[in-house]
Coordinates of C-alpha atoms and ligand atoms in Angstrom, one line a residue:
M1 CA -20.3 53.2 -4.9
I2 CA -18.7 50.6 -7.3
E3 CA -19.9 47.4 -8.4
Y4 CA -17.8 44.1 -7.5
E5 CA -15.8 43.7 -10.8
E6 CA -15.0 47.3 -10.8
A7 CA -13.8 47.0 -7.2
L8 CA -11.8 43.9 -8.3
E9 CA -10.3 45.7 -11.3
A10 CA -9.1 48.7 -9.3
V11 CA -7.5 46.4 -7.1
L12 CA -5.6 44.8 -10.0
S13 CA -5.0 47.9 -11.8
K14 CA -1.4 48.2 -10.5
S15 CA 0.9 45.3 -11.0
P16 CA 3.0 44.4 -7.8
A17 CA 6.6 44.6 -8.7
L18 CA 7.3 41.4 -9.4
Q19 CA 10.4 39.4 -7.4
T20 CA 11.9 35.9 -8.1
E21 CA 14.2 33.9 -5.2
A22 CA 15.7 30.3 -6.4
V23 CA 14.5 27.4 -4.1
E24 CA 14.8 23.9 -3.4
L25 CA 13.1 21.5 -5.6
L26 CA 10.8 20.6 -3.1
A27 CA 9.9 23.9 -1.6
A28 CA 8.8 25.1 -5.2
G29 CA 5.7 23.0 -4.7
N30 CA 2.4 25.1 -4.8
R31 CA 4.8 28.2 -6.1
V32 CA 4.7 29.8 -9.6
L33 CA 7.7 29.2 -11.9
A34 CA 9.3 32.8 -13.1
N35 CA 11.3 30.9 -16.1
S36 CA 10.6 29.0 -18.5
I37 CA 12.5 25.6 -18.9
V38 CA 13.6 23.8 -21.9
A39 CA 14.5 20.5 -22.3
D40 CA 18.6 20.4 -21.8
R41 CA 18.7 17.3 -24.1
D42 CA 16.6 15.0 -26.0
Y43 CA 13.8 12.9 -24.2
P44 CA 14.3 9.8 -24.6
P45 CA 18.2 10.8 -24.8
F46 CA 18.7 7.6 -26.2
E47 CA 16.8 4.5 -28.1
R48 CA 15.6 3.4 -25.0
A49 CA 13.9 -0.1 -24.6
T50 CA 10.5 -0.1 -23.3
M51 CA 10.4 -3.7 -22.6
D52 CA 12.6 -6.7 -21.4
G53 CA 13.3 -8.9 -24.1
F54 CA 15.7 -9.2 -27.3
A55 CA 17.3 -6.7 -29.6
L56 CA 17.6 -7.3 -33.2
R57 CA 17.4 -5.8 -36.6
A58 CA 14.1 -5.8 -37.4
E59 CA 15.1 -6.9 -41.3
T60 CA 16.7 -10.0 -40.2
F61 CA 13.5 -11.5 -38.7
R62 CA 11.5 -14.6 -40.1
P63 CA 9.4 -16.9 -38.1
G64 CA 11.0 -19.6 -36.6
I65 CA 14.5 -18.9 -37.1
E66 CA 17.2 -19.1 -34.2
Y67 CA 19.5 -16.4 -33.0
R68 CA 22.7 -16.5 -31.6
V69 CA 22.8 -14.0 -28.1
R70 CA 25.5 -11.8 -27.7
G71 CA 24.8 -10.9 -24.2
T72 CA 22.8 -8.8 -21.9
V73 CA 22.4 -5.1 -21.8
L74 CA 21.2 -3.7 -18.7
A75 CA 19.9 0.0 -17.8
G76 CA 22.4 2.1 -17.1
R77 CA 25.1 0.1 -19.0
V78 CA 26.8 0.9 -22.4
W79 CA 26.9 -2.2 -24.9
K80 CA 29.4 -1.5 -27.4
G81 CA 29.0 -4.2 -29.7
K82 CA 26.9 -3.8 -32.9
I83 CA 23.9 -6.2 -33.9
D84 CA 23.8 -7.9 -37.5
S85 CA 21.7 -11.0 -38.1
D86 CA 22.0 -11.8 -34.2
C87 CA 20.6 -10.5 -31.0
V88 CA 21.0 -9.3 -27.4
E89 CA 19.0 -9.8 -24.1
I90 CA 17.9 -6.2 -23.0
T91 CA 16.4 -4.8 -20.0
T92 CA 13.4 -1.9 -19.9
G93 CA 15.3 1.4 -19.9
A94 CA 18.2 0.1 -21.1
A95 CA 19.6 1.7 -24.6
V96 CA 19.3 -0.3 -27.6
P97 CA 22.6 -1.1 -29.4
E98 CA 23.8 0.1 -32.8
G99 CA 22.4 -2.0 -35.5
A100 CA 19.4 -3.1 -33.6
N101 CA 15.6 -1.5 -34.0
A102 CA 13.3 -3.7 -32.4
V103 CA 12.7 -5.2 -29.3
I104 CA 11.0 -8.6 -29.1
R105 CA 9.1 -8.9 -25.9
V106 CA 10.6 -11.7 -23.2
E107 CA 7.2 -13.5 -22.9
D108 CA 7.3 -14.2 -26.9
S109 CA 10.5 -15.6 -26.5
R110 CA 12.0 -19.5 -26.1
S111 CA 15.3 -19.3 -25.0
D112 CA 17.7 -22.7 -25.3
G113 CA 20.1 -21.8 -22.0
N114 CA 22.8 -22.1 -24.5
G115 CA 23.1 -18.7 -25.9
R116 CA 20.3 -19.3 -28.5
V117 CA 16.7 -18.1 -29.0
H118 CA 13.8 -18.4 -31.4
F119 CA 10.7 -16.4 -30.8
E120 CA 7.0 -17.2 -30.8
C121 CA 5.8 -14.1 -33.0
H122 CA 5.0 -14.2 -36.8
D123 CA 6.3 -10.8 -37.7
V124 CA 8.8 -7.7 -36.2
K125 CA 7.9 -4.1 -37.0
A126 CA 10.8 -1.9 -37.1
W127 CA 11.6 0.1 -34.0
Q128 CA 8.6 -2.0 -31.8
N129 CA 9.1 -1.7 -28.3
V130 CA 11.7 1.4 -28.5
A131 CA 11.0 4.9 -27.4
R132 CA 12.9 6.9 -30.1
R133 CA 15.7 9.4 -29.0
G134 CA 13.9 13.0 -29.0
E135 CA 10.0 11.2 -29.5
D136 CA 9.0 13.1 -26.2
A137 CA 11.2 16.2 -26.6
R138 CA 13.6 17.4 -28.6
G139 CA 16.7 19.3 -27.0
G140 CA 15.9 22.9 -26.4
E141 CA 12.4 22.5 -27.2
L142 CA 9.9 24.5 -24.3
L143 CA 8.5 22.4 -21.4
L144 CA 7.2 24.8 -19.0
E145 CA 6.2 28.6 -19.6
K146 CA 7.3 31.0 -16.9
G147 CA 3.7 31.4 -14.9
Q148 CA 3.3 28.1 -14.4
L149 CA 2.0 26.6 -11.0
V150 CA 4.5 24.1 -9.7
D151 CA 2.4 20.7 -9.0
H152 CA 3.7 17.1 -9.2
A153 CA 3.8 17.0 -12.7
V154 CA 5.9 19.8 -13.0
I155 CA 8.1 18.8 -10.1
S156 CA 8.4 15.8 -12.1
V157 CA 9.6 17.5 -15.3
L158 CA 11.5 19.9 -13.5
A159 CA 13.5 16.9 -11.6
S160 CA 13.8 15.0 -14.9
V161 CA 15.7 18.0 -16.6
G162 CA 17.8 19.0 -13.8
V163 CA 16.6 21.8 -12.4
A164 CA 17.6 21.2 -8.8
Q165 CA 16.5 25.0 -7.7
P166 CA 13.8 26.7 -9.7
E167 CA 13.4 30.5 -9.9
V168 CA 10.0 31.2 -8.4
Y169 CA 8.1 34.6 -7.7
V170 CA 8.3 35.8 -4.0
R171 CA 4.9 35.9 -2.4
P172 CA 4.0 39.1 -0.6
R173 CA 4.1 40.0 3.0
V174 CA 1.0 40.4 4.3
S175 CA -0.1 42.3 7.7
I176 CA -3.3 42.6 9.3
I177 CA -4.4 45.2 12.0
S178 CA -7.4 44.3 13.7
T179 CA -9.2 47.1 15.4
G180 CA -12.4 48.0 18.0
D181 CA -12.4 48.8 21.6
E182 CA -14.7 45.7 22.0
V183 CA -12.0 43.2 20.6
I184 CA -9.9 41.1 22.8
P185 CA -7.4 38.1 22.3
V186 CA -8.8 34.8 22.1
D187 CA -7.2 33.4 25.1
E188 CA -8.9 36.4 27.6
T189 CA -12.0 36.5 29.1
P190 CA -14.5 38.6 27.5
G191 CA -16.5 41.0 29.8
P192 CA -20.1 41.3 29.3
V193 CA -19.6 43.8 26.4
E194 CA -16.4 42.6 24.9
I195 CA -16.0 40.1 21.6
R196 CA -13.0 37.8 20.9
N197 CA -11.0 38.7 18.2
S198 CA -11.9 35.8 15.3
N199 CA -10.9 38.3 11.9
A200 CA -7.0 38.5 12.9
P201 CA -7.0 34.1 13.3
A202 CA -9.3 33.5 10.3
L203 CA -7.3 36.1 7.8
L204 CA -3.7 34.2 9.0
Y205 CA -5.0 31.3 8.4
M206 CA -6.6 32.3 4.9
L207 CA -3.1 33.7 4.2
S208 CA -1.6 30.5 5.4
A209 CA -3.5 28.7 2.9
L210 CA -1.9 31.2 0.5
G211 CA 1.2 29.9 1.6
I212 CA 1.7 33.3 3.3
Q213 CA 3.1 33.4 6.9
G214 CA 1.0 37.1 7.8
S215 CA 1.6 38.8 11.0
S216 CA -1.1 40.3 13.3
V217 CA -1.6 43.4 15.7
H218 CA -4.9 44.8 17.4
V219 CA -5.1 48.4 18.2
R220 CA -8.0 50.3 20.1
D221 CA -10.2 52.5 18.3
T222 CA -7.8 55.7 18.6
P223 CA -6.4 57.6 16.0
E224 CA -3.0 57.6 18.1
Q225 CA -3.0 53.7 17.9
L226 CA -4.4 53.5 14.5
E227 CA -1.7 56.0 13.0
A228 CA 1.4 54.4 14.7
A229 CA 0.2 50.8 13.8
I230 CA -0.5 51.7 10.2
A231 CA 3.0 53.6 9.9
T232 CA 4.9 50.7 11.4
M233 CA 3.2 48.1 9.3
L234 CA 3.6 49.9 6.1
R235 CA 7.5 49.8 6.6
T236 CA 7.3 46.4 6.4
S237 CA 4.5 44.9 4.3
D238 CA 3.4 44.6 0.4
V239 CA -0.5 44.6 1.6
L240 CA -1.8 45.5 4.9
I241 CA -5.3 44.4 5.7
L242 CA -7.1 46.2 8.8
T243 CA -10.4 44.8 9.7
G244 CA -13.5 47.0 11.5
G245 CA -13.6 51.0 11.4
V246 CA -14.7 51.5 8.2
S247 CA -18.3 52.2 8.2
K248 CA -19.8 55.3 9.3
G249 CA -20.0 55.1 13.0
S250 CA -18.0 58.0 15.1
R251 CA -15.2 55.6 16.3
D252 CA -14.9 54.3 12.4
L253 CA -11.4 55.9 12.0
V254 CA -9.6 53.9 9.2
G255 CA -9.9 55.5 6.2
A256 CA -8.9 59.0 7.8
A257 CA -5.9 57.3 9.8
L258 CA -5.2 55.7 6.4
E259 CA -4.9 58.8 4.5
Q260 CA -3.3 61.0 7.3
A261 CA -0.4 58.1 6.5
G262 CA -0.4 58.7 3.1
V263 CA -2.4 55.8 2.0
R264 CA -4.1 57.2 -1.2
K265 CA -7.8 56.0 -1.4
V266 CA -8.9 54.5 -4.6
F267 CA -12.4 53.5 -3.6
H268 CA -14.5 53.3 -0.4
G269 CA -17.8 51.4 -0.6
V270 CA -18.5 48.6 -2.9
R271 CA -22.2 47.6 -3.9
M272 CA -22.1 43.9 -2.4
K273 CA -23.3 42.3 0.4
P274 CA -21.6 41.7 2.3
G275 CA -18.5 44.3 2.2
K276 CA -20.3 47.4 1.3
P277 CA -18.1 49.3 3.2
V278 CA -14.9 48.3 2.3
W279 CA -11.8 50.7 1.6
F280 CA -8.9 50.3 -0.6
G281 CA -5.7 52.7 -1.5
R282 CA -2.4 52.3 -2.2
H283 CA 0.8 54.0 -0.1
D284 CA 2.6 54.9 -3.7
S285 CA 6.0 55.5 -2.2
E286 CA 6.2 52.4 0.1
G287 CA 4.8 50.4 -2.8
V288 CA 2.0 49.1 -0.1
F289 CA -1.5 47.9 -0.9
V290 CA -4.1 48.5 1.5
F291 CA -7.5 47.1 2.3
G292 CA -9.7 48.3 5.2
L293 CA -12.4 45.3 5.5
P294 CA -15.4 45.4 7.6
G295 CA -15.6 43.9 10.8
N296 CA -17.9 41.0 10.9
P297 CA -16.7 37.7 10.4
Y298 CA -18.4 36.5 7.1
S299 CA -17.9 39.8 6.2
V300 CA -13.8 39.4 6.6
Q301 CA -13.7 36.2 5.1
A302 CA -15.8 36.9 1.9
T303 CA -13.8 40.2 1.2
F304 CA -10.5 38.2 1.8
R305 CA -11.9 35.5 -1.2
L306 CA -13.3 38.1 -3.3
L307 CA -10.6 41.1 -3.1
V308 CA -7.8 40.5 -1.0
E309 CA -6.6 36.6 -2.6
P310 CA -7.1 38.1 -6.2
L311 CA -4.1 40.8 -5.3
V312 CA -2.1 38.5 -3.1
R313 CA -1.9 36.0 -6.0
S314 CA -0.9 38.9 -8.5
F315 CA 2.5 38.9 -6.5
E316 CA 3.4 35.7 -8.1
S317 CA 1.7 36.6 -11.4
L318 CA -1.2 34.2 -11.1
K319 CA -5.0 35.6 -11.9
P320 CA -7.9 35.5 -9.9
R321 CA -9.2 32.1 -9.5
P322 CA -12.0 31.6 -11.9
S323 CA -15.3 31.3 -10.3
L324 CA -17.6 28.0 -12.0
F325 CA -21.4 28.5 -12.8
L326 CA -23.0 25.9 -11.5
P327 CA -27.3 25.2 -11.0
L328 CA -28.6 26.3 -7.9
R329 CA -30.8 23.8 -5.6
G330 CA -33.6 25.1 -4.5
D331 CA -35.2 28.8 -5.0
R332 CA -33.3 31.8 -3.3
N333 CA -35.6 35.1 -2.3
R334 CA -33.8 38.0 -0.8
S335 CA -35.1 41.6 0.0
S336 CA -33.8 43.3 -2.4
S337 CA -30.4 45.2 -1.3
G338 CA -29.8 46.9 -4.5
R339 CA -26.2 45.3 -3.9
A340 CA -25.1 41.7 -5.5
D341 CA -25.2 39.3 -2.5
F342 CA -22.3 36.9 -2.0
F343 CA -24.0 33.9 0.1
P344 CA -22.2 31.0 1.7
A345 CA -23.1 27.9 -0.2
R346 CA -21.7 24.5 -0.8
V347 CA -21.4 22.1 -3.6
W348 CA -24.0 19.5 -3.5
T349 CA -23.8 16.1 -5.4
G350 CA -26.7 14.3 -6.2
P351 CA -28.8 12.0 -8.8
E352 CA -29.5 15.4 -10.4
G353 CA -26.0 16.3 -10.6
T354 CA -23.6 18.9 -9.0
M355 CA -25.3 21.7 -7.7
I356 CA -25.0 24.7 -5.5
E357 CA -27.1 24.9 -2.7
G358 CA -27.3 28.3 -0.1
M359 CA -26.8 27.9 3.5
Q360 CA -28.9 29.7 6.1
H361 CA -27.2 32.0 8.2
N362 CA -28.0 35.1 10.6
G363 CA -26.5 37.7 8.4
S364 CA -22.6 39.1 8.6
G365 CA -22.3 39.0 12.0
D366 CA -23.6 35.5 12.5
I367 CA -20.0 33.6 13.8
R368 CA -21.0 30.4 12.2
A369 CA -22.3 31.8 8.9
C370 CA -19.3 30.1 6.9
L371 CA -19.5 26.7 8.5
A372 CA -19.7 23.8 6.4
S373 CA -19.9 26.2 3.4
T374 CA -17.5 25.5 0.3
G375 CA -17.9 28.9 -1.2
L376 CA -20.0 31.9 -1.7
G377 CA -22.5 31.9 -4.3
R378 CA -23.6 34.9 -6.3
H379 CA -27.3 36.3 -5.9
P380 CA -27.1 39.3 -8.6
A381 CA -28.2 42.7 -7.4
N382 CA -30.9 43.1 -10.0
R383 CA -32.8 39.7 -9.3
E384 CA -35.3 39.3 -6.4
S385 CA -35.7 35.4 -6.9
L386 CA -33.5 32.8 -8.3
S387 CA -34.8 29.5 -9.4
D388 CA -34.2 26.0 -8.6
G389 CA -31.7 24.8 -11.4
E390 CA -30.6 28.4 -12.7
L391 CA -26.9 28.7 -13.3
V392 CA -25.2 30.7 -10.2
E393 CA -21.9 31.9 -9.9
Y394 CA -20.2 30.0 -7.5
F395 CA -16.7 31.1 -5.8
A396 CA -14.9 28.4 -3.9
W397 CA -13.3 28.9 -0.6
Ligands
LIG1 P1 -16.9 47.2 12.7 O1 -17.0 47.6 11.2 O2 -15.6 47.9 13.5 O3 -18.0 48.3 13.2 O4 -17.4 46.1 13.1 C1 -18.3 45.8 12.9 C2 -18.9 44.6 13.6 O5 -17.9 43.2 13.8 C3 -18.7 44.8 15.0 O6 -20.2 44.4 15.9 C4 -17.5 44.2 16.1 O7 -17.7 44.1 17.1 C5 -17.2 43.0 15.0 N1 -15.9 42.9 14.7 C6 -15.0 43.9 14.8 N2 -13.6 43.6 14.4 C7 -14.0 42.0 15.1 C8 -12.9 41.2 15.3 N3 -11.6 41.5 15.1 N4 -13.0 39.9 15.6 C9 -14.5 39.4 15.7 N5 -15.6 40.6 15.0 C10 -15.0 41.8 14.9
LIG2 MG1 -15.1 49.2 15.3

């Protein structure tokens, strides 16, 4: 068996072929730019007034002198004149006319109503209240690197420079095959020894939070059904996730069925709890990445976060979401399993600061194990107990 880090490295060792598509600006939110973006022109594109007031030539200013007002320059309008020893009224966002190099705020002015104004300030500095052409960015300057996640700030820049349809990476097609003779659909009534399928909905939801609309089918524990579903899904998926059937029981048929379908095993078994039986492989000619996750609800959610999500992100050139190190609140003991223990945890903020708190649960089959958790803490394999205040690795959901 390998450690979690080795498993993650193996999952990410072969990068998927990146594909790109152009989308509408708003649809690019939360996606990843596939092109670098440069400024199409200088920003600001012209000498821009940053205040409402009067534009004049700073060198002409003497305290108390009166200026003739030549007119008004409005934002979005071109004003053709040239300023000499006179001035012009100007609004925020308008282009400072030729000859002028400063704006005096309207609050510091007193107009006589007859086209003349004087100013109640003592001095005027060249370029005061003017944003200089190109001071924010030069035409051709790199503004956004490819690989950048698009958020409101990026949308704002894309819009500013006229990128109406940014090129972004295509997200993977992900399919789920849940397995188990005892597992029935959510809307059916279970018999006494049957349980409802919670893995498929949980995984579909976790995928949707990554912007992926996955699909799922359920199959019974027979090699024929399993192999047929795998063959179909391999043709239409970039990532295939199976749940259940990867342990050592007589009905744990997933590993054999995958290999039968031409999926090459990369690893089976990780020294982590939950997640020990995780199976991972690749179908090289179809270019599909395949996970066999354990069947228990907590195992599925934890292994998705720790192993599947990083692969899904790599289709968009994103690195795994970084973990945090936070102090543990309270001591934590565990019976030594020889495996790293990923426990449901929640961030707690109080007078002592921000800490993470381990949450009680009843094992990986507990349907409530993840409730109210904000992520997973890691209890390292080589540590019997962790003490209050000790830094613990934390993976947010
Ligand atoms: P398995 O890995 O197939 O041995 O399943 C481990 C445990 O997870 C068993 O108790 C299963 O009944 C349960 N399980 C398997 N698949 C699902 C599922 N889709 N939803 C909920 N529980 C499941
Ligand atoms: Mg099973």
